[in-house]
């Protein structure tokens, strides 16, 4: 049986690898649950110094698994809210972890996959990587903190452009905008991330924790407020006819026709 999440630990570096390469590591309920549990375990282990989040098969994460997981007839509000809570748990785990959390991004980081990368402290990307907040293409909004992270990383104007167009940001542009910390050839990506991880293995863990806390709380407003706003908006959009049209068009490989309802 192939596990959807691979976990390895070496000398205080925990590597969590999304392992659904046939779907470009799309997030289904099983993977979301396993990743949340693994993040909590890694973050709560004092001997861990670095957490690396990566994807198998030349992809980081293509977001929520619409082909497997989305069921238009299951739109009960408590169910939708519980599902959003499970996804947002991942963001909270990453941002609250006392360790340095590195996203190793190869290929697509799309939708909630982009949000996972944005939540990490550093993003080391391959030349084949790209980020894409594609929610608007199916009539949704980000629900993993993008409306919080992007304005702080690239400014309000650029954030709105990326969120409202849903266009892809290739590796070179991501580096120029400050979304990526380093861009390297794909065959050098893992070794490069290992080098960054080694750099932080010997760093003072309490100092790392305090620096992270100080930086993340330095800007007015907080992530909890941002997530709450996204959750409220997303719950409304998940009940919309436009979402059904967006997902149906995605499955039928055609251009959606949204009606604002």
PDB file of N, CA and C in Angstrom, residues 166-201:
ATOM      1  N   UNK A 166      -5.582  34.925 -11.086  1.00  0.00           N
ATOM      2  CA  UNK A 166      -5.249  33.514 -10.943  1.00  0.00           C
ATOM      3  C   UNK A 166      -4.106  33.071 -11.839  1.00  0.00           C
ATOM      4  N   UNK A 167      -3.296  34.030 -12.308  1.00  0.00           N
ATOM      5  CA  UNK A 167      -2.220  33.659 -13.225  1.00  0.00           C
ATOM      6  C   UNK A 167      -1.071  32.973 -12.492  1.00  0.00           C
ATOM      7  N   UNK A 168      -0.293  32.220 -13.250  1.00  0.00           N
ATOM      8  CA  UNK A 168       0.850  31.514 -12.687  1.00  0.00           C
ATOM      9  C   UNK A 168       2.052  32.439 -12.559  1.00  0.00           C
ATOM     10  N   UNK A 169       2.775  32.293 -11.469  1.00  0.00           N
ATOM     11  CA  UNK A 169       4.021  33.028 -11.241  1.00  0.00           C
ATOM     12  C   UNK A 169       5.171  32.031 -11.354  1.00  0.00           C
ATOM     13  N   UNK A 170       5.940  32.157 -12.422  1.00  0.00           N
ATOM     14  CA  UNK A 170       7.048  31.235 -12.656  1.00  0.00           C
ATOM     15  C   UNK A 170       8.205  31.525 -11.695  1.00  0.00           C
ATOM     16  N   UNK A 171       9.146  30.596 -11.638  1.00  0.00           N
ATOM     17  CA  UNK A 171      10.195  30.636 -10.625  1.00  0.00           C
ATOM     18  C   UNK A 171      10.981  31.942 -10.623  1.00  0.00           C
ATOM     19  N   UNK A 172      11.400  32.397 -11.797  1.00  0.00           N
ATOM     20  CA  UNK A 172      12.220  33.619 -11.849  1.00  0.00           C
ATOM     21  C   UNK A 172      11.453  34.822 -11.317  1.00  0.00           C
ATOM     22  N   UNK A 173      10.178  34.931 -11.680  1.00  0.00           N
ATOM     23  CA  UNK A 173       9.371  36.043 -11.180  1.00  0.00           C
ATOM     24  C   UNK A 173       9.133  35.901  -9.681  1.00  0.00           C
ATOM     25  N   UNK A 174       8.927  34.658  -9.230  1.00  0.00           N
ATOM     26  CA  UNK A 174       8.725  34.427  -7.801  1.00  0.00           C
ATOM     27  C   UNK A 174       9.914  34.897  -6.993  1.00  0.00           C
ATOM     28  N   UNK A 175      11.106  34.683  -7.514  1.00  0.00           N
ATOM     29  CA  UNK A 175      12.315  35.147  -6.833  1.00  0.00           C
ATOM     30  C   UNK A 175      12.356  36.676  -6.822  1.00  0.00           C
ATOM     31  N   UNK A 176      12.028  37.298  -7.954  1.00  0.00           N
ATOM     32  CA  UNK A 176      12.058  38.761  -8.051  1.00  0.00           C
ATOM     33  C   UNK A 176      11.024  39.403  -7.133  1.00  0.00           C
ATOM     34  N   UNK A 177       9.866  38.746  -6.962  1.00  0.00           N
ATOM     35  CA  UNK A 177       8.807  39.297  -6.127  1.00  0.00           C
ATOM     36  C   UNK A 177       9.036  39.053  -4.641  1.00  0.00           C
ATOM     37  N   UNK A 178       9.927  38.124  -4.304  1.00  0.00           N
ATOM     38  CA  UNK A 178      10.148  37.787  -2.910  1.00  0.00           C
ATOM     39  C   UNK A 178       9.343  36.589  -2.443  1.00  0.00           C
ATOM     40  N   UNK A 179       8.691  35.896  -3.375  1.00  0.00           N
ATOM     41  CA  UNK A 179       7.969  34.675  -3.001  1.00  0.00           C
ATOM     42  C   UNK A 179       8.924  33.512  -2.787  1.00  0.00           C
ATOM     43  N   UNK A 180      10.030  33.511  -3.489  1.00  0.00           N
ATOM     44  CA  UNK A 180      11.021  32.441  -3.385  1.00  0.00           C
ATOM     45  C   UNK A 180      12.299  32.973  -2.737  1.00  0.00           C
ATOM     46  N   UNK A 181      12.927  32.130  -1.941  1.00  0.00           N
ATOM     47  CA  UNK A 181      14.191  32.493  -1.313  1.00  0.00           C
ATOM     48  C   UNK A 181      15.374  32.189  -2.220  1.00  0.00           C
ATOM     49  N   UNK A 182      15.242  31.141  -3.050  1.00  0.00           N
ATOM     50  CA  UNK A 182      16.315  30.743  -3.961  1.00  0.00           C
ATOM     51  C   UNK A 182      15.701  29.900  -5.065  1.00  0.00           C
ATOM     52  N   UNK A 183      16.256  30.024  -6.269  1.00  0.00           N
ATOM     53  CA  UNK A 183      15.841  29.214  -7.412  1.00  0.00           C
ATOM     54  C   UNK A 183      17.044  28.427  -7.902  1.00  0.00           C
ATOM     55  N   UNK A 184      16.861  27.121  -8.073  1.00  0.00           N
ATOM     56  CA  UNK A 184      17.956  26.249  -8.501  1.00  0.00           C
ATOM     57  C   UNK A 184      17.445  25.269  -9.547  1.00  0.00           C
ATOM     58  N   UNK A 185      18.346  24.639 -10.315  1.00  0.00           N
ATOM     59  CA  UNK A 185      17.905  23.596 -11.238  1.00  0.00           C
ATOM     60  C   UNK A 185      17.184  22.472 -10.491  1.00  0.00           C
ATOM     61  N   UNK A 186      16.243  21.832 -11.159  1.00  0.00           N
ATOM     62  CA  UNK A 186      15.427  20.802 -10.508  1.00  0.00           C
ATOM     63  C   UNK A 186      16.277  19.682  -9.925  1.00  0.00           C
ATOM     64  N   UNK A 187      17.341  19.294 -10.638  1.00  0.00           N
ATOM     65  CA  UNK A 187      18.149  18.177 -10.144  1.00  0.00           C
ATOM     66  C   UNK A 187      19.037  18.571  -8.970  1.00  0.00           C
ATOM     67  N   UNK A 188      19.076  19.852  -8.635  1.00  0.00           N
ATOM     68  CA  UNK A 188      19.857  20.315  -7.478  1.00  0.00           C
ATOM     69  C   UNK A 188      18.971  20.716  -6.303  1.00  0.00           C
ATOM     70  N   UNK A 189      17.654  20.622  -6.480  1.00  0.00           N
ATOM     71  CA  UNK A 189      16.736  21.175  -5.487  1.00  0.00           C
ATOM     72  C   UNK A 189      16.880  20.513  -4.121  1.00  0.00           C
ATOM     73  N   UNK A 190      16.818  19.206  -4.082  1.00  0.00           N
ATOM     74  CA  UNK A 190      16.867  18.522  -2.784  1.00  0.00           C
ATOM     75  C   UNK A 190      18.179  18.795  -2.062  1.00  0.00           C
ATOM     76  N   UNK A 191      19.290  18.763  -2.803  1.00  0.00           N
ATOM     77  CA  UNK A 191      20.594  19.039  -2.189  1.00  0.00           C
ATOM     78  C   UNK A 191      20.657  20.461  -1.653  1.00  0.00           C
ATOM     79  N   UNK A 192      20.063  21.391  -2.388  1.00  0.00           N
ATOM     80  CA  UNK A 192      20.041  22.786  -1.938  1.00  0.00           C
ATOM     81  C   UNK A 192      19.236  22.921  -0.649  1.00  0.00           C
ATOM     82  N   UNK A 193      18.080  22.292  -0.612  1.00  0.00           N
ATOM     83  CA  UNK A 193      17.252  22.347   0.597  1.00  0.00           C
ATOM     84  C   UNK A 193      17.984  21.689   1.767  1.00  0.00           C
ATOM     85  N   UNK A 194      18.671  20.597   1.509  1.00  0.00           N
ATOM     86  CA  UNK A 194      19.458  19.947   2.566  1.00  0.00           C
ATOM     87  C   UNK A 194      20.506  20.913   3.114  1.00  0.00           C
ATOM     88  N   UNK A 195      21.098  21.704   2.236  1.00  0.00           N
ATOM     89  CA  UNK A 195      22.081  22.699   2.682  1.00  0.00           C
ATOM     90  C   UNK A 195      21.456  23.752   3.573  1.00  0.00           C
ATOM     91  N   UNK A 196      20.269  24.248   3.190  1.00  0.00           N
ATOM     92  CA  UNK A 196      19.562  25.212   4.036  1.00  0.00           C
ATOM     93  C   UNK A 196      19.210  24.568   5.382  1.00  0.00           C
ATOM     94  N   UNK A 197      18.740  23.334   5.350  1.00  0.00           N
ATOM     95  CA  UNK A 197      18.356  22.646   6.591  1.00  0.00           C
ATOM     96  C   UNK A 197      19.560  22.473   7.511  1.00  0.00           C
ATOM     97  N   UNK A 198      20.701  22.118   6.927  1.00  0.00           N
ATOM     98  CA  UNK A 198      21.922  21.956   7.727  1.00  0.00           C
ATOM     99  C   UNK A 198      22.308  23.268   8.392  1.00  0.00           C
ATOM    100  N   UNK A 199      22.076  24.358   7.692  1.00  0.00           N
ATOM    101  CA  UNK A 199      22.389  25.680   8.240  1.00  0.00           C
ATOM    102  C   UNK A 199      21.598  25.936   9.523  1.00  0.00           C
ATOM    103  N   UNK A 200      20.355  25.463   9.560  1.00  0.00           N
ATOM    104  CA  UNK A 200      19.499  25.733  10.711  1.00  0.00           C
ATOM    105  C   UNK A 200      19.548  24.648  11.783  1.00  0.00           C
ATOM    106  N   UNK A 201      20.181  23.517  11.472  1.00  0.00           N
ATOM    107  CA  UNK A 201      20.264  22.451  12.471  1.00  0.00           C
ATOM    108  C   UNK A 201      20.969  22.919  13.733  1.00  0.00           C
TER     109      UNK A 201
END
